[in-house]
């Protein structure tokens, strides 16, 4: 089985666009469809033809180009069953733990409610790839528009259970702001401080901070580290539940 090829680019202001291409079959999927023109330009640059759109959730900055791209290419749109009525052009709805095939590559659906009620992530286990959209960011997580802190914490635990060497693509280039916040919550984490400095340099040079890995996020992302004694002590929440510590971190980021 040929390795998948990926193309990462910006859409809108700070959305990441990602194309996944199977060179053997020619099949190409877009993870979400934030904006038509950048996706068309990426397809033309690579000489690929869009066959699928894998939609993670219903927010407009992730589905805006669904119908235009479907009309142009006849692409099949796969998205969350919990938001089926909100996904433009949806052809197939999928649920948690459901598997499907993309050009011979198994894809697992992981439901991660919190940012939206029906948000899903797409996990390619044999390729060690996760497309986390607005659930998990580099050094961050999505705002809780349609879920409770407890719900989001459960969702993040599902992602933390994946192998540490899983490569993670996420929905937005928010990493610089996330890094500046993270060090206020976990100030004694040497790896985090080194990573934050590297991110400052990367963004200053115009580089992207995607992708990341599950292992790196577990070591440096405060939203995944609610059980860490140093973070708990820093927040004065030594005896709180993990979900309560996570909720406090999320509240602080919302006001950062």
XYZ file of C-alpha atoms in Angstrom:
256
model
C 0.000 0.000 0.000
C 1.463 3.328 -1.082
C 2.068 5.981 1.560
C -0.402 8.835 1.599
C 0.819 12.244 0.405
C -0.311 15.342 2.287
C -0.462 19.022 1.416
C -0.903 21.649 4.132
C -1.870 25.273 3.417
C -3.801 28.179 4.899
C -7.415 29.080 4.184
C -9.360 32.154 5.269
C -7.342 33.907 7.967
C -5.972 31.088 10.084
C -7.694 27.833 9.048
C -5.472 25.007 7.933
C -6.426 23.248 4.720
C -5.186 19.676 4.318
C -5.329 17.453 1.269
C -4.691 13.713 1.527
C -3.710 11.934 -1.685
C -3.309 8.250 -2.464
C -0.854 8.049 -5.388
C -1.871 4.520 -6.362
C -5.579 5.227 -6.881
C -5.485 8.998 -7.410
C -8.088 9.486 -4.693
C -7.796 12.811 -2.878
C -9.627 14.003 0.229
C -9.868 17.441 1.755
C -10.102 17.567 5.529
C -12.994 20.000 5.888
C -13.530 22.680 3.253
C -12.877 26.098 4.781
C -12.510 28.047 1.517
C -12.785 27.032 -2.129
C -9.987 28.976 -3.814
C -7.022 27.857 -1.682
C -8.178 24.251 -2.024
C -8.458 24.609 -5.802
C -4.985 26.155 -5.929
C -3.514 23.317 -3.887
C -5.177 20.720 -6.101
C -3.861 22.423 -9.234
C -0.372 22.794 -7.777
C -0.209 19.087 -7.033
C -2.120 17.873 -10.084
C -4.706 16.106 -7.927
C -8.479 15.720 -8.391
C -10.732 15.960 -5.352
C -12.781 12.826 -4.647
C -13.791 13.237 -0.982
C -14.380 15.813 1.724
C -14.033 14.541 5.297
C -16.031 16.955 7.449
C -15.332 17.151 11.176
C -18.077 19.534 12.338
C -20.668 22.005 11.146
C -19.040 25.398 11.767
C -19.055 27.632 8.714
C -15.285 28.000 8.569
C -15.053 24.223 8.056
C -17.928 23.617 5.607
C -18.101 26.860 3.594
C -16.802 25.282 0.376
C -18.565 21.909 0.629
C -21.246 22.543 -1.956
C -19.028 24.415 -4.423
C -16.400 21.678 -4.388
C -19.028 18.953 -4.639
C -20.583 20.683 -7.637
C -17.194 21.050 -9.335
C -15.739 17.580 -8.644
C -18.643 15.366 -7.577
C -16.752 14.760 -4.327
C -18.298 12.480 -1.702
C -18.825 14.280 1.610
C -18.511 12.217 4.796
C -19.341 13.796 8.147
C -20.686 13.343 11.672
C -24.056 11.704 12.122
C -24.688 13.924 15.154
C -24.622 16.984 12.896
C -25.951 15.432 9.702
C -28.642 18.058 9.179
C -26.054 20.857 9.512
C -23.424 19.597 7.043
C -23.967 21.004 3.517
C -23.956 18.363 0.798
C -23.467 15.435 3.180
C -23.490 12.039 1.433
C -22.585 9.710 4.284
C -22.850 10.157 8.037
C -20.537 8.248 10.383
C -20.523 7.538 14.111
C -18.036 6.869 16.881
C -15.942 3.727 16.361
C -17.234 3.347 12.807
C -14.603 2.393 10.242
C -14.480 3.063 6.548
C -11.918 2.750 3.811
C -10.113 5.497 1.935
C -8.151 4.100 -1.011
C -7.285 0.984 0.961
C -6.377 2.933 4.096
C -8.582 2.194 7.140
C -10.158 5.239 8.778
C -11.543 5.226 12.316
C -14.132 7.759 13.461
C -13.604 9.199 16.937
C -16.439 11.282 18.366
C -15.040 14.233 20.315
C -17.953 16.415 21.456
C -17.182 19.657 23.251
C -16.329 22.282 20.653
C -19.556 21.239 18.945
C -21.992 18.566 20.081
C -21.222 16.196 17.214
C -17.566 16.941 16.402
C -15.602 13.968 15.066
C -11.935 13.307 14.329
C -10.605 11.057 11.589
C -7.893 8.579 12.617
C -5.865 6.670 10.023
C -4.344 4.010 12.310
C -2.078 2.307 9.773
C -0.744 5.678 8.624
C -0.455 6.991 12.212
C -2.411 10.117 11.298
C -5.083 12.019 13.219
C -7.122 14.899 11.829
C -8.329 16.620 14.989
C -9.819 19.842 13.555
C -11.046 22.008 16.457
C -10.873 19.454 19.269
C -7.105 19.375 19.791
C -4.663 22.086 18.730
C -0.938 22.353 19.220
C -0.728 23.470 22.871
C -4.474 24.056 22.968
C -7.988 22.747 22.508
C -11.176 24.131 21.026
C -13.527 26.508 22.803
C -16.544 24.854 24.394
C -19.365 26.204 22.269
C -21.687 23.198 22.568
C -20.293 21.043 25.364
C -19.279 21.046 29.002
C -15.724 20.856 30.332
C -16.445 17.299 31.463
C -17.510 16.334 27.939
C -14.437 17.893 26.336
C -12.131 16.293 28.882
C -13.578 12.888 27.974
C -13.048 13.677 24.297
C -9.430 14.668 24.851
C -8.864 11.450 26.773
C -9.970 9.515 23.721
C -7.268 11.236 21.709
C -4.637 10.810 24.436
C -5.239 7.058 24.237
C -3.818 6.983 20.698
C -0.158 6.011 20.204
C 2.309 8.759 21.085
C 3.819 8.677 17.583
C 0.485 9.576 15.962
C 0.926 12.669 13.786
C -1.787 15.253 14.444
C -3.117 17.810 11.978
C -5.363 20.460 13.506
C -7.780 23.101 12.289
C -6.214 26.489 13.051
C -2.853 28.234 13.335
C -3.432 29.341 16.928
C -0.189 27.938 18.274
C 1.677 31.141 19.100
C -1.147 32.403 21.315
C -1.537 28.925 22.788
C 2.171 28.774 23.633
C 2.155 32.155 25.336
C -0.771 30.998 27.452
C 0.591 27.523 28.182
C 3.683 28.810 29.961
C 1.476 30.777 32.371
C -0.154 27.519 33.494
C 2.878 25.211 33.397
C 5.800 27.600 34.018
C 8.316 25.012 35.222
C 7.985 22.670 32.223
C 11.379 22.914 30.511
C 10.236 21.150 27.355
C 7.266 23.500 27.071
C 9.462 26.584 27.460
C 11.837 25.321 24.764
C 8.909 24.541 22.494
C 7.372 27.976 23.060
C 10.630 29.638 22.036
C 10.811 27.476 18.915
C 7.223 28.389 18.019
C 7.994 32.105 18.361
C 10.841 31.668 15.883
C 8.810 29.524 13.488
C 5.948 31.993 13.322
C 8.324 34.967 13.038
C 9.752 33.263 9.949
C 6.265 32.614 8.541
C 6.369 28.857 9.091
C 3.496 26.587 10.102
C 3.324 24.884 13.483
C 1.357 21.890 12.159
C 1.603 18.994 12.445
C 2.296 17.896 15.992
C 2.195 14.482 17.695
C 0.125 12.975 20.484
C 3.269 12.384 22.536
C 4.478 15.967 22.243
C 1.064 17.310 23.224
C 0.875 15.003 26.240
C 4.204 16.374 27.451
C 3.614 20.079 26.798
C -0.072 20.895 26.204
C -1.619 22.012 29.523
C -5.099 21.018 28.349
C -3.960 17.390 28.328
C -2.064 17.657 31.629
C -4.816 18.170 34.182
C -3.406 15.355 36.321
C 0.068 16.904 36.534
C 0.947 17.761 40.161
C 2.909 20.899 39.226
C 0.001 22.355 37.239
C -2.440 21.475 40.016
C -0.218 23.160 42.589
C 0.222 26.238 40.408
C -3.570 26.536 40.074
C -4.258 25.740 43.723
C -6.342 22.725 42.730
C -4.392 19.872 44.271
C -7.515 17.957 45.331
C -9.780 18.730 42.371
C -10.886 16.254 39.734
C -9.068 16.187 36.414
C -12.169 17.592 34.733
C -12.265 20.497 37.205
C -8.601 21.292 36.579
C -9.221 21.175 32.842
C -12.228 23.489 33.265
C -10.080 26.031 35.115
C -7.425 25.950 32.399
C -10.067 26.407 29.705
C -11.617 29.335 31.613
C -8.248 31.019 31.952
C -7.517 30.611 28.241
C -10.924 32.073 27.359
C -9.925 35.198 29.305
C -6.251 35.286 28.288
